[in-house]
Amino acid sequence: MADLADAARAALAEGPAALVTILATEGSAPRGAGARMLVTGAALHGTIGGGALEWRVTEQARAILALPPGSWRVQDYPLGPLLGQCCGGRVRLLVERLAPDAPDWIGAIAQGADIVARLGVDTIARVAIPGEDRRPGRRGPLRGPVPRPLAARGPLPEAGAEFAEPVEAGGAPLLLFGAGHVGRAIADRAPGLPLRLAWFDSRADMAEHPGVMLAEEAAMIDCARTAPADAAILIVTHDHALDYRLTAAALSGAAPYVGLIGSGTKRARFLSRLAADAIDPSRLVCPIGLPGIPGKEPAVIAIATLAQILSARPSAPGAGA
């Protein structure tokens, strides 16, 4: 979503742009609610799943570019013979010509804000509701009710309708500790995957790498210990002592995947220390990466490790077109 906000800002600087949002799905659908695609007269950014659905909706999005900013349409599509598809599912889509403030609310969603859309006769108003910060490692209680997202069936919403902007499911938190060669290779390849990256390092000179959050070691350790129960943790720092403290903290928390870069010898040493500290090591993955993929190059390690994390995620029933 942050990437989409940047793309929307760049597109609006050049001319009109439209946004297609999947509001809800039912049955088998190529993407879930919250998937978004930016459409200009000459280009697409992102995807709602490809195929005949995307081709048809792209036509409609380009047609709405001729209307005033804020113009919108909500439409339902059965994914069947009408589109030459056999998914058997159903999607409800919002197609809108973006207003100048669109990058702001798109970016707010990327930062974990709850956004409510209110349909007007010829425009859409967005309002941020103070609520829980969903970014990895962050906490905050809900402070206000949020309207529910739309359903895939029922009457199409009309002017006056209000609903929560959907956020596509499946973006599990990935907490990456370390901005060395392997850390940078992992961070470079994480965009586009169903992961929400939070990247930390304690060294001031690592701030030159976009996306790195500088943090004191104590804050990093606390973040590892309090990671969400659906998080993956990767520990690839420059310091074995820090690696151990992060590993012990992560294994004391709820994250199901705790990956540590290192050899079999490093694993044996860490297991001995964890046993002395009465910490269960059963979730520790060390060395990291899918077995059977040779190579010690950072790019190879990154791809093998991200594949390993993805392979451990539950399959999404009914996915695909």
PDB file of N, CA and C in Angstrom, residues 26-29 77-81 85-90 153 320-321:
ATOM      1  N   GLU A  26     -16.629 -13.591  -2.614  1.00  0.00           N
ATOM      2  CA  GLU A  26     -17.359 -14.771  -2.153  1.00  0.00           C
ATOM      3  C   GLU A  26     -16.905 -15.954  -3.000  1.00  0.00           C
ATOM      4  N   GLY A  27     -16.634 -17.089  -2.369  1.00  0.00           N
ATOM      5  CA  GLY A  27     -16.178 -18.249  -3.117  1.00  0.00           C
ATOM      6  C   GLY A  27     -14.765 -18.059  -3.628  1.00  0.00           C
ATOM      7  N   SER A  28     -14.454 -18.719  -4.730  1.00  0.00           N
ATOM      8  CA  SER A  28     -13.112 -18.679  -5.291  1.00  0.00           C
ATOM      9  C   SER A  28     -12.918 -17.393  -6.085  1.00  0.00           C
ATOM     10  N   ALA A  29     -11.890 -16.620  -5.718  1.00  0.00           N
ATOM     11  CA  ALA A  29     -11.589 -15.357  -6.396  1.00  0.00           C
ATOM     12  C   ALA A  29     -10.079 -15.215  -6.490  1.00  0.00           C
ATOM     13  N   TYR A  77     -19.358  -8.673  -9.947  1.00  0.00           N
ATOM     14  CA  TYR A  77     -18.974  -9.541 -11.061  1.00  0.00           C
ATOM     15  C   TYR A  77     -19.008 -11.004 -10.603  1.00  0.00           C
ATOM     16  N   PRO A  78     -19.929 -11.809 -11.140  1.00  0.00           N
ATOM     17  CA  PRO A  78     -19.823 -13.256 -10.951  1.00  0.00           C
ATOM     18  C   PRO A  78     -18.701 -13.779 -11.834  1.00  0.00           C
ATOM     19  N   LEU A  79     -17.822 -14.584 -11.267  1.00  0.00           N
ATOM     20  CA  LEU A  79     -16.664 -15.088 -12.017  1.00  0.00           C
ATOM     21  C   LEU A  79     -17.051 -16.391 -12.714  1.00  0.00           C
ATOM     22  N   GLY A  80     -17.886 -16.237 -13.720  1.00  0.00           N
ATOM     23  CA  GLY A  80     -18.414 -17.388 -14.438  1.00  0.00           C
ATOM     24  C   GLY A  80     -18.404 -17.172 -15.933  1.00  0.00           C
ATOM     25  N   PRO A  81     -19.350 -17.769 -16.635  1.00  0.00           N
ATOM     26  CA  PRO A  81     -19.359 -17.712 -18.108  1.00  0.00           C
ATOM     27  C   PRO A  81     -19.396 -16.302 -18.681  1.00  0.00           C
ATOM     28  N   GLN A  85     -14.852 -17.244 -17.382  1.00  0.00           N
ATOM     29  CA  GLN A  85     -14.082 -17.831 -16.295  1.00  0.00           C
ATOM     30  C   GLN A  85     -14.886 -18.939 -15.634  1.00  0.00           C
ATOM     31  N   CYS A  86     -14.172 -19.773 -14.870  1.00  0.00           N
ATOM     32  CA  CYS A  86     -14.850 -20.883 -14.211  1.00  0.00           C
ATOM     33  C   CYS A  86     -14.519 -20.940 -12.729  1.00  0.00           C
ATOM     34  N   CYS A  87     -14.137 -19.782 -12.143  1.00  0.00           N
ATOM     35  CA  CYS A  87     -13.803 -19.773 -10.724  1.00  0.00           C
ATOM     36  C   CYS A  87     -15.006 -20.152  -9.860  1.00  0.00           C
ATOM     37  N   GLY A  88     -16.185 -19.639 -10.248  1.00  0.00           N
ATOM     38  CA  GLY A  88     -17.373 -19.879  -9.450  1.00  0.00           C
ATOM     39  C   GLY A  88     -17.543 -18.891  -8.320  1.00  0.00           C
ATOM     40  N   GLY A  89     -16.645 -17.929  -8.206  1.00  0.00           N
ATOM     41  CA  GLY A  89     -16.740 -16.961  -7.124  1.00  0.00           C
ATOM     42  C   GLY A  89     -17.453 -15.690  -7.545  1.00  0.00           C
ATOM     43  N   ARG A  90     -17.288 -14.673  -6.720  1.00  0.00           N
ATOM     44  CA  ARG A  90     -17.981 -13.399  -6.944  1.00  0.00           C
ATOM     45  C   ARG A  90     -17.153 -12.304  -6.294  1.00  0.00           C
ATOM     46  N   ARG A 153     -22.608  -9.674  -1.413  1.00  0.00           N
ATOM     47  CA  ARG A 153     -23.973  -9.760  -1.939  1.00  0.00           C
ATOM     48  C   ARG A 153     -24.865  -8.722  -1.288  1.00  0.00           C
ATOM     49  N   GLY A 320      -7.104 -18.344  -6.550  1.00  0.00           N
ATOM     50  CA  GLY A 320      -6.836 -18.624  -7.962  1.00  0.00           C
ATOM     51  C   GLY A 320      -7.994 -18.274  -8.835  1.00  0.00           C
ATOM     52  N   ALA A 321      -7.785 -18.279 -10.133  1.00  0.00           N
ATOM     53  CA  ALA A 321      -8.827 -17.880 -11.069  1.00  0.00           C
ATOM     54  C   ALA A 321      -9.339 -19.084 -11.830  1.00  0.00           C
TER      55      ALA A 321
END
